[in-house]
PDB file of C-alpha atoms in Angstrom:
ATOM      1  CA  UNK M   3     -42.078   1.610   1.015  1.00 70.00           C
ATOM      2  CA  UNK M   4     -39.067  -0.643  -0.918  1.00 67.00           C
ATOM      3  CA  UNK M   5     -37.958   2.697  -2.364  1.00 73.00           C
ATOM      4  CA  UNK M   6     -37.739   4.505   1.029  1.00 70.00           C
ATOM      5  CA  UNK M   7     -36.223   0.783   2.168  1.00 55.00           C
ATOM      6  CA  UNK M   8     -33.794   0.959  -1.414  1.00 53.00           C
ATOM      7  CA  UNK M   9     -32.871   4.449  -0.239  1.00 68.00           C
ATOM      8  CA  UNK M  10     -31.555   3.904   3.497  1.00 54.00           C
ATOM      9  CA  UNK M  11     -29.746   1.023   2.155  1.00 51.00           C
ATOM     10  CA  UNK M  12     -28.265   3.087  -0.369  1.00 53.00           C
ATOM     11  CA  UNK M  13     -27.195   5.964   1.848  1.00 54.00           C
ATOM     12  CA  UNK M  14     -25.488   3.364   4.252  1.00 60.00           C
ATOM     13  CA  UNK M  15     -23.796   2.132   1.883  1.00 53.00           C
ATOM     14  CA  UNK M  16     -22.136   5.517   0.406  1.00 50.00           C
ATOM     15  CA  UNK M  17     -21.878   6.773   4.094  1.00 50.00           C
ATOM     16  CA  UNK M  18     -19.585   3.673   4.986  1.00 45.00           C
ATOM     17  CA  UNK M  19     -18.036   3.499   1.568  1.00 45.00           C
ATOM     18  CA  UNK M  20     -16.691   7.066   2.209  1.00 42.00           C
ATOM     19  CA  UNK M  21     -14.909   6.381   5.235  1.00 41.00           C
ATOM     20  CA  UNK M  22     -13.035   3.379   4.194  1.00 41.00           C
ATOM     21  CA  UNK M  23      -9.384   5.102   3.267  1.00 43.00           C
ATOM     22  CA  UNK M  24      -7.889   3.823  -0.289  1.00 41.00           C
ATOM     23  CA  UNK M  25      -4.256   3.808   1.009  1.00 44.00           C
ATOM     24  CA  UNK M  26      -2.763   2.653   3.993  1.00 73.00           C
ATOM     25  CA  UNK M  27      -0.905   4.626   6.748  1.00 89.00           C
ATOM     26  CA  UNK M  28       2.425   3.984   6.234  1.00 90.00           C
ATOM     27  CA  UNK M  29       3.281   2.977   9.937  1.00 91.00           C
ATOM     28  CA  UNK M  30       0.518   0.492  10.041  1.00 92.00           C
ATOM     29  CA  UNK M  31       1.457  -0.874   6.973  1.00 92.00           C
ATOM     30  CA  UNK M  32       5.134  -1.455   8.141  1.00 93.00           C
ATOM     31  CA  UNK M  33       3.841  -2.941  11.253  1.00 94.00           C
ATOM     32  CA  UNK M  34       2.332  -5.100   8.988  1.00 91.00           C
ATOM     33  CA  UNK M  35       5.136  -6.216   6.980  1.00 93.00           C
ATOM     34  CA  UNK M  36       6.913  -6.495  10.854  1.00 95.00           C
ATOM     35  CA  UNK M  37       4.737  -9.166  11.661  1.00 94.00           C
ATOM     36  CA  UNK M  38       4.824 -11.471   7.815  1.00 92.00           C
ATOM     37  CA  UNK M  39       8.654 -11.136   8.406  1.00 95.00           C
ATOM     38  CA  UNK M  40       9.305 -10.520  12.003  1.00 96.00           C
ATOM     39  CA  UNK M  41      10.679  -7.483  11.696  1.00 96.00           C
ATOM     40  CA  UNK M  42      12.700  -5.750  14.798  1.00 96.00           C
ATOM     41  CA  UNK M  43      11.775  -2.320  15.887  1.00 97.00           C
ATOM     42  CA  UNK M  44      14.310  -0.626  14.470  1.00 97.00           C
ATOM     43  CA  UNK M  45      13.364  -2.275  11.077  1.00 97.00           C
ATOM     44  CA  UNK M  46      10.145  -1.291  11.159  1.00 96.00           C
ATOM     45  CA  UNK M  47      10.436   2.258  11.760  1.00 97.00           C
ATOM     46  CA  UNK M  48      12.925   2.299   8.634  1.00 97.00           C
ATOM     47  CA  UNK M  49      10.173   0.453   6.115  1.00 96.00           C
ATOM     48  CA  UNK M  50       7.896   3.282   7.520  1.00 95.00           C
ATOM     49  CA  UNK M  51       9.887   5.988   6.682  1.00 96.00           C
ATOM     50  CA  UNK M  52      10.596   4.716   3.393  1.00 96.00           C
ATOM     51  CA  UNK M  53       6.804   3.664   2.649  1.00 94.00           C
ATOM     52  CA  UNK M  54       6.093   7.411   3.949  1.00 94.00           C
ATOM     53  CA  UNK M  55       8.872   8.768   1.475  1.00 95.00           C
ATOM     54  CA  UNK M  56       7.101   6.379  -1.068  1.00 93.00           C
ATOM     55  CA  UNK M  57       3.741   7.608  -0.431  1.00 92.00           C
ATOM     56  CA  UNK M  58       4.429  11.470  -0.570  1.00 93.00           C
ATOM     57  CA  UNK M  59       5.995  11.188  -3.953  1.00 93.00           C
ATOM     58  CA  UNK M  60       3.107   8.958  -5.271  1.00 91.00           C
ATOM     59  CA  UNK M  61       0.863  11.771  -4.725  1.00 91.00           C
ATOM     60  CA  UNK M  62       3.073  14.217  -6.252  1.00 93.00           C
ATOM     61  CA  UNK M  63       3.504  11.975  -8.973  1.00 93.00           C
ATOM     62  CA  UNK M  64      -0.940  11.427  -9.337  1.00 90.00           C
ATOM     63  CA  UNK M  65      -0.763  15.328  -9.064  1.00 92.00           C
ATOM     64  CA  UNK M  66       1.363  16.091 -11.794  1.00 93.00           C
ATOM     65  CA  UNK M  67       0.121  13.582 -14.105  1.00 92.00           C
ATOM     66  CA  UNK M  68      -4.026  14.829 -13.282  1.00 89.00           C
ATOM     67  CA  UNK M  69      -5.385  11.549 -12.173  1.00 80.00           C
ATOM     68  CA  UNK M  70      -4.329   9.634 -16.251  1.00 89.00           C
ATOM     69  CA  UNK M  71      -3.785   6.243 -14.829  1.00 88.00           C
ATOM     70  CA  UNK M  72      -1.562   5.026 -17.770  1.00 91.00           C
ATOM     71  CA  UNK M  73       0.894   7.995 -17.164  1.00 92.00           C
ATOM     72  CA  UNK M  74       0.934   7.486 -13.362  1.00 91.00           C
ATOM     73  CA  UNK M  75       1.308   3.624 -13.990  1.00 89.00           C
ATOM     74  CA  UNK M  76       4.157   4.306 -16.298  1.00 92.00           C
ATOM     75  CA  UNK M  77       5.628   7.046 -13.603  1.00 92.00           C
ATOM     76  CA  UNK M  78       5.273   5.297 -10.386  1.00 91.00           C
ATOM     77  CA  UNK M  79       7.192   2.048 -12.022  1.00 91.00           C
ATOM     78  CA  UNK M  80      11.031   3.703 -10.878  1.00 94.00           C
ATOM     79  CA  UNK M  81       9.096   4.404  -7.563  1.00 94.00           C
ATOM     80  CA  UNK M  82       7.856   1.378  -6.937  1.00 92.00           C
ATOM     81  CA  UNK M  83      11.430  -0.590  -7.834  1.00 93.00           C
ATOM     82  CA  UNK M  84      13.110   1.826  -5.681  1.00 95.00           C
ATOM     83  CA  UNK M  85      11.128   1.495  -2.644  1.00 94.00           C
ATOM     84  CA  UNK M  86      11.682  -2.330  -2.827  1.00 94.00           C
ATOM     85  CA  UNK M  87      15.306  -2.303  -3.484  1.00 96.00           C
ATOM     86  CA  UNK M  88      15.635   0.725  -0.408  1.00 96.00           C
ATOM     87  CA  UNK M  89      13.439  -1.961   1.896  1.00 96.00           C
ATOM     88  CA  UNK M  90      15.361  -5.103   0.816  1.00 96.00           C
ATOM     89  CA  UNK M  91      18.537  -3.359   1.941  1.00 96.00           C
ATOM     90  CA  UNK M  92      17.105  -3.131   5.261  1.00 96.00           C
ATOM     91  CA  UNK M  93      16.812  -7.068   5.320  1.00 96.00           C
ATOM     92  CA  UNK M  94      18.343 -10.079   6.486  1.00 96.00           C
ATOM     93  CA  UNK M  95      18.510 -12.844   3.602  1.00 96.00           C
ATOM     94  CA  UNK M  96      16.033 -14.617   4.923  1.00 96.00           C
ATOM     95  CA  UNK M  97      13.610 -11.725   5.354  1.00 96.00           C
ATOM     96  CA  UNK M  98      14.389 -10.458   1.817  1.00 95.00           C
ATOM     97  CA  UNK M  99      13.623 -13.981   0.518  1.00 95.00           C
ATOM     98  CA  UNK M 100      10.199 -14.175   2.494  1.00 95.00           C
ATOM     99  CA  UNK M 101       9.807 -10.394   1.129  1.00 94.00           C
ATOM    100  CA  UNK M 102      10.083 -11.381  -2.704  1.00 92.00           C
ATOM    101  CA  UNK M 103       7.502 -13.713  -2.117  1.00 91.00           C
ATOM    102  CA  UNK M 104       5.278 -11.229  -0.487  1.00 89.00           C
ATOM    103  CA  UNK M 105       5.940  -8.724  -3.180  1.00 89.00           C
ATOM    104  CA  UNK M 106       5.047 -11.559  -5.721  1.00 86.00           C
ATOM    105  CA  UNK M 107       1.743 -13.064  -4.320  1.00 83.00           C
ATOM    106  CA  UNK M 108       0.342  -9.194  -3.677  1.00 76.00           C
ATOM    107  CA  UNK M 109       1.182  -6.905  -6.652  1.00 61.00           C
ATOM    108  CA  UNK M 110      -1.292  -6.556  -9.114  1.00 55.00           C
ATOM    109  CA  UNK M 111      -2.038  -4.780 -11.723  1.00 48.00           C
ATOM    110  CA  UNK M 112      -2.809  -2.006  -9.775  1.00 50.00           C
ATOM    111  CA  UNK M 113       0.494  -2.348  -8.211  1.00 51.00           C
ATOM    112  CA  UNK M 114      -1.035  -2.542  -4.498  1.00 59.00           C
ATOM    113  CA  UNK M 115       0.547  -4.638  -2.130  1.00 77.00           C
ATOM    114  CA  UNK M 116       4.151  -4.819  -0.124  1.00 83.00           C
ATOM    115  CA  UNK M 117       5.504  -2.982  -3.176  1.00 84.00           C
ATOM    116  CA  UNK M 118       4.763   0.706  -2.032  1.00 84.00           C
ATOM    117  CA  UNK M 119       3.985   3.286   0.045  1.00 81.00           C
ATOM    118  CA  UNK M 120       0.387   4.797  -1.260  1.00 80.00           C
ATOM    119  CA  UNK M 121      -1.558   1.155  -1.490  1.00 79.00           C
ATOM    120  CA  UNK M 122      -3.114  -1.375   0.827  1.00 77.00           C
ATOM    121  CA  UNK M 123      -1.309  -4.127   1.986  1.00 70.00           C
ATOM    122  CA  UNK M 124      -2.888  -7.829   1.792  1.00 56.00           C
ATOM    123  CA  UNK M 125      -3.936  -9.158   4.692  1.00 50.00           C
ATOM    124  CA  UNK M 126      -2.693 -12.878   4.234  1.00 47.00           C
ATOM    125  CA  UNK M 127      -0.325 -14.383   6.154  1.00 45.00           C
TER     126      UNK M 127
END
C-alpha cells in the first residue's frame, strides 16, 4: 500500500513538474518589470520586444553550443550586457537607477533575473 501511495505521489509530482515552463514569456515578464518601475505602455511593449529579441537568440545560442553550460555561460555574457544597456536606454534616470538595483538583487549565477530575455524574473517587489 505505501508503494502504490509513494507512486501517486510520485507521478503528481513529475506531472506538475512538467508543466511548470523554465523561462518566462517575454510580455509577462516586461509587464513585470512595468510594475517594479512603473513603466508606461509604450515602455513596456519596447522591454518586450527586446526581452523577445533576447530570448530568440538565447536559444540559438543553447543550440549551437549543444546544451555545454560553460560555453553558453561564456556566450550569452555579450547578450545579456546588451539587452541591459538596449533596456536602460529606454529609461528615465530614475527608472534606470531602480533597474540596476533590480538587475543586482536578481542575477545569479545562473544569470536569471531582470537581466534577460530566456529566464524567470523574481517575484519581489
Amino acid at each position: 500500500m505505501k508503494r502504490i501511495l509513494l507512486i501517486c505521489c510520485l507521478f503528481i509530482g513529475f506531472t506538475a513538474a512538467a508543466q511548470v515552463k523554465s523561462t518566462t514569456d517575454p510580455t509577462d515578464k516586461a509587464k513585470g518589470l512595468q510594475k517594479q518601475l512603473k513603466l508606461t505602455n509604450s515602455q513596456t511593449a519596447k522591454v518586450a520586444a527586446i526581452y523577445k529579441e533576447s530570448a530568440e537568440k538565447f536559444a540559438k545560442i543553447k543550440a549551437a553550443d549543444n546544451g555545454n553550460t560553460n560555453k553558453i555561460a561564456v556566450d550569452v555574457a555579450p547578450l545579456r550586457t546588451a539587452t541591459i544597456k538596449k533596456i536602460k536606454g529606454l529609461l528615465t534616470k530614475s527608472q534606470a537607477a531602480k533597474y540596476d538595483k533590480l538587475v543586482k538583487e536578481t542575477t545569479t549565477a545562473a544569470g536569471s533575473g531582470w537581466s534577460d530575455g530566456w529566464s524567470p524574473a523574481s517575484s519581489s517587489n
